[in-house]
């Protein structure tokens, strides 16, 4: 993990994301790219697609904050700014920018928030960037993440991507718990699956993990995950996004959207 992108806007939560991004850069020896991207409250210029004065002013303030935070942490900082704030432009260009980093740090969408960010921005980045996305809750402070990690594991492609992408965190964690939901996946092929073991796989990376098995008919997957995280005082949830494997009767992506709405700790998503 050598390049961390952090999304900035004019909201108060920008400071929380900046502090976390610089802490991660220090921990992993990475550089930080600060990306300013938000909708223009007054729309882009009519004659030319360009940012309005208010958007330029907000970008300048965010740039100063990013440079100060990186300088204080002693990490290299790069500045990226979108050309204007038209909604589709913001979403499409942010997705592209996230592809050029090892990890993208975003904030949970807050409908009552103070920054005009497209509601589906984080979802689109998770779905289309091809990179792991660390989403920071809209409330609370998070000086560090990944010391006590909780992995939601169901054996799906998305979960495997998330597990691999989170390995830098897991390798340095003080405690790792795997919440195994694989029973629902294997019920239809019982007896035909080799004796796979996620704990053994993690051990090959030097990660010692406790595994909690969840019954296949477990109801309320979102609440169960978040409650288990609270019980363990977890500071990071790792999960695959927008798959329905292992979640009986669930619509594709429903648990991802539930977690995005109700998260109580930073979540590393991968799709």
CSV table of C-alpha atoms in Angstrom, one decimal:
chain,number,residue,atom,x,y,z
A,1,UNK,CA,0.0,0.0,0.0
A,2,UNK,CA,2.0,2.9,-1.3
A,3,UNK,CA,-0.5,5.4,-2.7
A,4,UNK,CA,-3.6,6.5,-0.7
A,5,UNK,CA,-6.3,8.7,-2.3
A,6,UNK,CA,-8.5,10.7,0.1
A,7,UNK,CA,-11.7,12.4,-1.0
A,8,UNK,CA,-12.1,16.0,0.1
A,9,UNK,CA,-15.1,18.4,0.0
A,10,UNK,CA,-16.2,21.5,1.8
A,11,UNK,CA,-17.7,19.5,4.7
A,12,UNK,CA,-16.5,19.3,8.3
A,13,UNK,CA,-15.7,15.6,8.0
A,14,UNK,CA,-12.9,16.3,5.5
A,15,UNK,CA,-10.6,16.8,8.5
A,16,UNK,CA,-11.4,13.4,9.9
A,17,UNK,CA,-10.6,11.7,6.5
A,18,UNK,CA,-7.4,13.7,6.1
A,19,UNK,CA,-6.2,12.7,9.6
A,20,UNK,CA,-6.9,9.1,8.9
A,21,UNK,CA,-5.3,9.2,5.4
A,22,UNK,CA,-2.1,10.7,6.8
A,23,UNK,CA,-2.0,8.2,9.6
A,24,UNK,CA,-2.3,5.4,7.1
A,25,UNK,CA,0.4,6.9,4.9
A,26,UNK,CA,2.8,7.1,7.9
A,27,UNK,CA,2.0,3.5,8.9
A,28,UNK,CA,2.5,2.1,5.4
A,29,UNK,CA,5.1,4.4,4.0
A,30,UNK,CA,2.7,5.8,1.4
A,31,UNK,CA,2.1,9.0,-0.3
A,32,UNK,CA,-1.3,10.8,-0.2
A,33,UNK,CA,-3.3,12.2,-3.1
A,34,UNK,CA,-6.0,14.6,-2.0
A,35,UNK,CA,-8.9,14.7,-4.5
A,36,UNK,CA,-11.4,17.6,-4.2
A,37,UNK,CA,-14.7,16.6,-5.7
A,38,UNK,CA,-18.2,17.8,-5.0
A,39,UNK,CA,-21.2,19.2,-6.7
A,40,UNK,CA,-21.4,22.9,-7.4
A,41,UNK,CA,-24.3,24.3,-5.4
A,42,UNK,CA,-25.1,26.8,-8.2
A,43,UNK,CA,-24.2,24.5,-11.2
A,44,UNK,CA,-21.2,24.7,-13.4
A,45,UNK,CA,-20.7,27.7,-15.7
A,46,UNK,CA,-23.2,27.9,-18.5
A,47,UNK,CA,-20.8,29.2,-21.2
A,48,UNK,CA,-18.1,26.7,-20.3
A,49,UNK,CA,-17.9,23.7,-18.0
A,50,UNK,CA,-16.0,25.3,-15.1
A,51,UNK,CA,-16.3,25.7,-11.4
A,52,UNK,CA,-18.2,28.6,-9.9
A,53,UNK,CA,-16.6,31.0,-7.5
A,54,UNK,CA,-18.0,29.3,-4.4
A,55,UNK,CA,-16.6,25.9,-5.6
A,56,UNK,CA,-13.2,27.4,-6.3
A,57,UNK,CA,-13.1,29.0,-2.9
A,58,UNK,CA,-14.0,25.7,-1.2
A,59,UNK,CA,-11.4,23.9,-3.2
A,60,UNK,CA,-8.7,26.4,-2.2
A,61,UNK,CA,-9.6,25.9,1.5
A,62,UNK,CA,-9.5,22.1,1.1
A,63,UNK,CA,-6.1,22.3,-0.6
A,64,UNK,CA,-4.6,24.3,2.2
A,65,UNK,CA,-6.0,21.9,4.8
A,66,UNK,CA,-4.5,18.9,2.9
A,67,UNK,CA,-1.1,20.5,2.5
A,68,UNK,CA,-1.0,21.4,6.2
A,69,UNK,CA,-2.1,17.9,7.3
A,70,UNK,CA,0.4,16.2,5.1
A,71,UNK,CA,3.2,18.5,6.1
A,72,UNK,CA,2.5,17.9,9.8
A,73,UNK,CA,2.6,14.2,9.3
A,74,UNK,CA,5.7,14.3,7.1
A,75,UNK,CA,4.1,12.5,4.2
A,76,UNK,CA,4.2,13.4,0.5
A,77,UNK,CA,1.1,15.1,-0.8
A,78,UNK,CA,-0.4,15.5,-4.3
A,79,UNK,CA,-3.4,17.7,-5.1
A,80,UNK,CA,-6.1,16.7,-7.6
A,81,UNK,CA,-9.2,18.9,-8.4
A,82,UNK,CA,-12.0,18.2,-10.7
A,83,UNK,CA,-12.7,20.7,-13.5
A,84,UNK,CA,-16.2,21.5,-12.3
A,85,UNK,CA,-19.1,20.3,-10.1
A,86,UNK,CA,-21.7,18.9,-12.6
A,87,UNK,CA,-23.1,15.8,-10.9
A,88,UNK,CA,-22.3,13.2,-13.6
A,89,UNK,CA,-18.8,14.7,-14.1
A,90,UNK,CA,-18.1,14.4,-10.3
A,91,UNK,CA,-19.2,10.8,-10.2
A,92,UNK,CA,-17.4,9.6,-13.4
A,93,UNK,CA,-14.1,11.4,-12.8
A,94,UNK,CA,-13.9,10.4,-9.2
A,95,UNK,CA,-14.3,6.8,-10.1
A,96,UNK,CA,-11.5,7.2,-12.6
A,97,UNK,CA,-9.2,8.9,-10.1
A,98,UNK,CA,-9.7,6.1,-7.5
A,99,UNK,CA,-8.3,3.6,-10.0
A,100,UNK,CA,-4.9,5.3,-9.7
A,101,UNK,CA,-4.4,4.5,-6.0
A,102,UNK,CA,-3.9,1.5,-3.8
A,103,UNK,CA,-6.7,2.5,-1.4
A,104,UNK,CA,-9.4,5.2,-1.7
A,105,UNK,CA,-10.7,6.9,1.5
A,106,UNK,CA,-14.2,8.3,1.4
A,107,UNK,CA,-16.8,9.4,3.9
A,108,UNK,CA,-20.2,7.9,4.5
A,109,UNK,CA,-22.9,9.8,2.7
A,110,UNK,CA,-24.8,11.9,5.1
A,111,UNK,CA,-28.2,13.4,3.8
A,112,UNK,CA,-28.0,16.0,6.6
A,113,UNK,CA,-24.3,16.8,5.9
A,114,UNK,CA,-22.9,20.1,5.0
A,115,UNK,CA,-21.2,19.3,1.7
A,116,UNK,CA,-23.1,18.8,-1.7
A,117,UNK,CA,-21.8,15.4,-2.6
A,118,UNK,CA,-23.7,13.1,-5.0
A,119,UNK,CA,-25.7,10.6,-2.9
A,120,UNK,CA,-24.4,7.6,-4.9
A,121,UNK,CA,-20.8,8.7,-5.2
A,122,UNK,CA,-19.3,6.2,-2.7
A,123,UNK,CA,-21.4,3.3,-4.2
A,124,UNK,CA,-20.2,4.1,-7.7
A,125,UNK,CA,-16.6,4.2,-6.6
A,126,UNK,CA,-17.0,0.9,-4.8
A,127,UNK,CA,-18.7,-0.7,-7.8
A,128,UNK,CA,-16.6,0.7,-10.7
A,129,UNK,CA,-13.2,1.7,-9.5
A,130,UNK,CA,-11.7,-1.8,-9.1
A,131,UNK,CA,-10.0,-0.6,-5.9
A,132,UNK,CA,-10.6,-1.2,-2.2
A,133,UNK,CA,-12.6,1.7,-0.7
A,134,UNK,CA,-12.3,2.6,3.0
A,135,UNK,CA,-15.5,4.3,4.0
A,136,UNK,CA,-15.4,6.5,7.2
A,137,UNK,CA,-18.6,6.9,9.2
A,138,UNK,CA,-20.3,10.3,9.2
A,139,UNK,CA,-19.9,10.5,13.0
A,140,UNK,CA,-17.1,9.8,15.4
A,141,UNK,CA,-13.3,10.2,15.2
A,142,UNK,CA,-11.0,7.5,13.9
A,143,UNK,CA,-7.3,8.2,14.7
A,144,UNK,CA,-6.4,4.8,13.4
A,145,UNK,CA,-8.1,1.8,11.9
A,146,UNK,CA,-7.3,-1.9,11.6
A,147,UNK,CA,-6.0,-2.7,15.0
A,148,UNK,CA,-9.0,-4.9,15.8
A,149,UNK,CA,-10.4,-6.1,12.5
A,150,UNK,CA,-13.6,-7.9,11.8
A,151,UNK,CA,-13.9,-9.8,8.5
A,152,UNK,CA,-17.3,-10.7,7.0
A,153,UNK,CA,-16.5,-13.9,5.1
A,154,UNK,CA,-18.9,-15.8,2.9
A,155,UNK,CA,-16.6,-17.4,0.3
A,156,UNK,CA,-17.8,-15.1,-2.5
A,157,UNK,CA,-15.6,-13.5,-5.1
A,158,UNK,CA,-16.3,-10.1,-3.5
A,159,UNK,CA,-15.3,-11.3,-0.1
A,160,UNK,CA,-12.1,-12.8,-1.5
A,161,UNK,CA,-11.2,-9.5,-3.1
A,162,UNK,CA,-11.8,-7.6,0.2
A,163,UNK,CA,-9.8,-10.1,2.2
A,164,UNK,CA,-6.8,-9.8,-0.2
A,165,UNK,CA,-7.1,-6.0,-0.3
A,166,UNK,CA,-7.2,-5.8,3.4
A,167,UNK,CA,-4.1,-7.9,4.1
A,168,UNK,CA,-1.8,-4.9,4.9
A,169,UNK,CA,-4.2,-4.0,7.7
A,170,UNK,CA,-4.7,-7.6,8.9
A,171,UNK,CA,-1.0,-8.3,8.9
A,172,UNK,CA,-0.5,-5.5,11.4
A,173,UNK,CA,-3.6,-6.0,13.5
A,174,UNK,CA,-3.6,-6.8,17.2
A,175,UNK,CA,-6.7,-9.0,16.8
A,176,UNK,CA,-8.6,-10.4,13.7
A,177,UNK,CA,-12.0,-12.1,13.9
A,178,UNK,CA,-13.6,-13.8,10.9
A,179,UNK,CA,-17.3,-13.9,10.9
A,180,UNK,CA,-17.9,-16.9,8.6
A,181,UNK,CA,-21.2,-16.9,6.7
A,182,UNK,CA,-20.1,-19.7,4.3
A,183,UNK,CA,-22.7,-22.2,5.5
A,184,UNK,CA,-25.4,-20.7,3.3
A,185,UNK,CA,-23.1,-21.0,0.2
A,186,UNK,CA,-22.2,-24.6,0.8
A,187,UNK,CA,-25.6,-26.0,1.7
A,188,UNK,CA,-26.3,-27.0,-1.9
A,189,UNK,CA,-22.9,-28.7,-2.5
A,190,UNK,CA,-22.5,-30.4,0.9
A,191,UNK,CA,-19.8,-33.1,0.7
A,192,UNK,CA,-18.3,-31.8,-2.5
A,193,UNK,CA,-16.2,-28.9,-1.2
A,194,UNK,CA,-12.6,-29.6,-0.1
A,195,UNK,CA,-11.8,-28.8,3.5
A,196,UNK,CA,-11.0,-25.1,2.9
A,197,UNK,CA,-10.0,-23.1,5.9
A,198,UNK,CA,-9.9,-19.3,5.9
A,199,UNK,CA,-8.0,-19.3,9.2
A,200,UNK,CA,-5.3,-21.4,7.6
A,201,UNK,CA,-5.1,-19.1,4.6
A,202,UNK,CA,-4.6,-16.1,6.9
A,203,UNK,CA,-2.0,-18.0,9.0
A,204,UNK,CA,0.0,-18.4,5.8
A,205,UNK,CA,0.3,-14.6,5.8
A,206,UNK,CA,1.3,-14.5,9.5
A,207,UNK,CA,-2.2,-13.5,10.6
A,208,UNK,CA,-3.8,-15.3,13.6
A,209,UNK,CA,-7.5,-15.1,13.4
A,210,UNK,CA,-10.5,-16.3,15.5
A,211,UNK,CA,-13.3,-17.7,13.4
A,212,UNK,CA,-17.0,-17.3,14.4
A,213,UNK,CA,-19.4,-19.5,12.5
A,214,UNK,CA,-22.8,-18.1,11.8
A,215,UNK,CA,-25.7,-20.4,11.2
A,216,UNK,CA,-27.0,-20.4,7.5
A,217,UNK,CA,-30.5,-19.2,8.6
A,218,UNK,CA,-29.2,-16.3,10.6
A,219,UNK,CA,-31.6,-13.4,10.2
A,220,UNK,CA,-30.7,-9.7,10.2
A,221,UNK,CA,-27.2,-10.0,8.7
A,222,UNK,CA,-26.5,-6.3,8.9
A,223,UNK,CA,-27.4,-5.9,12.6
A,224,UNK,CA,-25.6,-9.2,13.4
A,225,UNK,CA,-22.3,-7.9,11.8
A,226,UNK,CA,-22.5,-4.5,13.4
A,227,UNK,CA,-23.4,-5.9,16.8
A,228,UNK,CA,-20.5,-8.4,16.7
A,229,UNK,CA,-18.2,-5.5,15.8
A,230,UNK,CA,-19.5,-3.6,18.8
A,231,UNK,CA,-19.0,-6.6,21.1
A,232,UNK,CA,-15.4,-6.9,19.9
A,233,UNK,CA,-14.7,-3.2,19.9
A,234,UNK,CA,-13.6,-3.6,16.2
A,235,UNK,CA,-12.2,-0.5,14.5
A,236,UNK,CA,-12.4,-2.0,11.0
A,237,UNK,CA,-14.9,-4.1,9.1
A,238,UNK,CA,-13.7,-5.9,6.0
A,239,UNK,CA,-16.4,-7.1,3.5
A,240,UNK,CA,-17.1,-7.8,-0.1
A,241,UNK,CA,-19.6,-5.4,-1.7
A,242,UNK,CA,-22.7,-6.0,-3.9
A,243,UNK,CA,-22.8,-9.7,-3.8
A,244,UNK,CA,-25.7,-11.8,-2.3
A,245,UNK,CA,-23.8,-15.1,-1.8
A,246,UNK,CA,-24.2,-16.4,1.7
A,247,UNK,CA,-27.1,-14.0,2.5
A,248,UNK,CA,-30.3,-16.1,2.2
A,249,UNK,CA,-33.2,-14.3,0.5
A,250,UNK,CA,-31.2,-11.1,0.2
A,251,UNK,CA,-31.4,-8.8,-2.8
A,252,UNK,CA,-28.0,-8.2,-4.5
A,253,UNK,CA,-26.3,-5.4,-2.7
A,254,UNK,CA,-28.9,-5.0,0.0
A,255,UNK,CA,-26.5,-5.8,2.8
A,256,UNK,CA,-23.9,-3.4,1.3
A,257,UNK,CA,-26.4,-0.6,1.2
A,258,UNK,CA,-27.6,-1.4,4.8
A,259,UNK,CA,-24.0,-1.2,6.0
A,260,UNK,CA,-23.4,2.0,4.1
A,261,UNK,CA,-26.4,3.5,5.9
A,262,UNK,CA,-25.8,2.2,9.3
A,263,UNK,CA,-22.1,1.7,9.7
A,264,UNK,CA,-20.6,2.3,13.2
A,265,UNK,CA,-17.0,1.7,12.3
A,266,UNK,CA,-14.8,2.3,9.2
A,267,UNK,CA,-15.5,-0.3,6.5
A,268,UNK,CA,-13.2,-1.6,3.8
A,269,UNK,CA,-15.3,-2.6,0.8
A,270,UNK,CA,-14.1,-4.4,-2.3
A,271,UNK,CA,-16.1,-5.4,-5.4
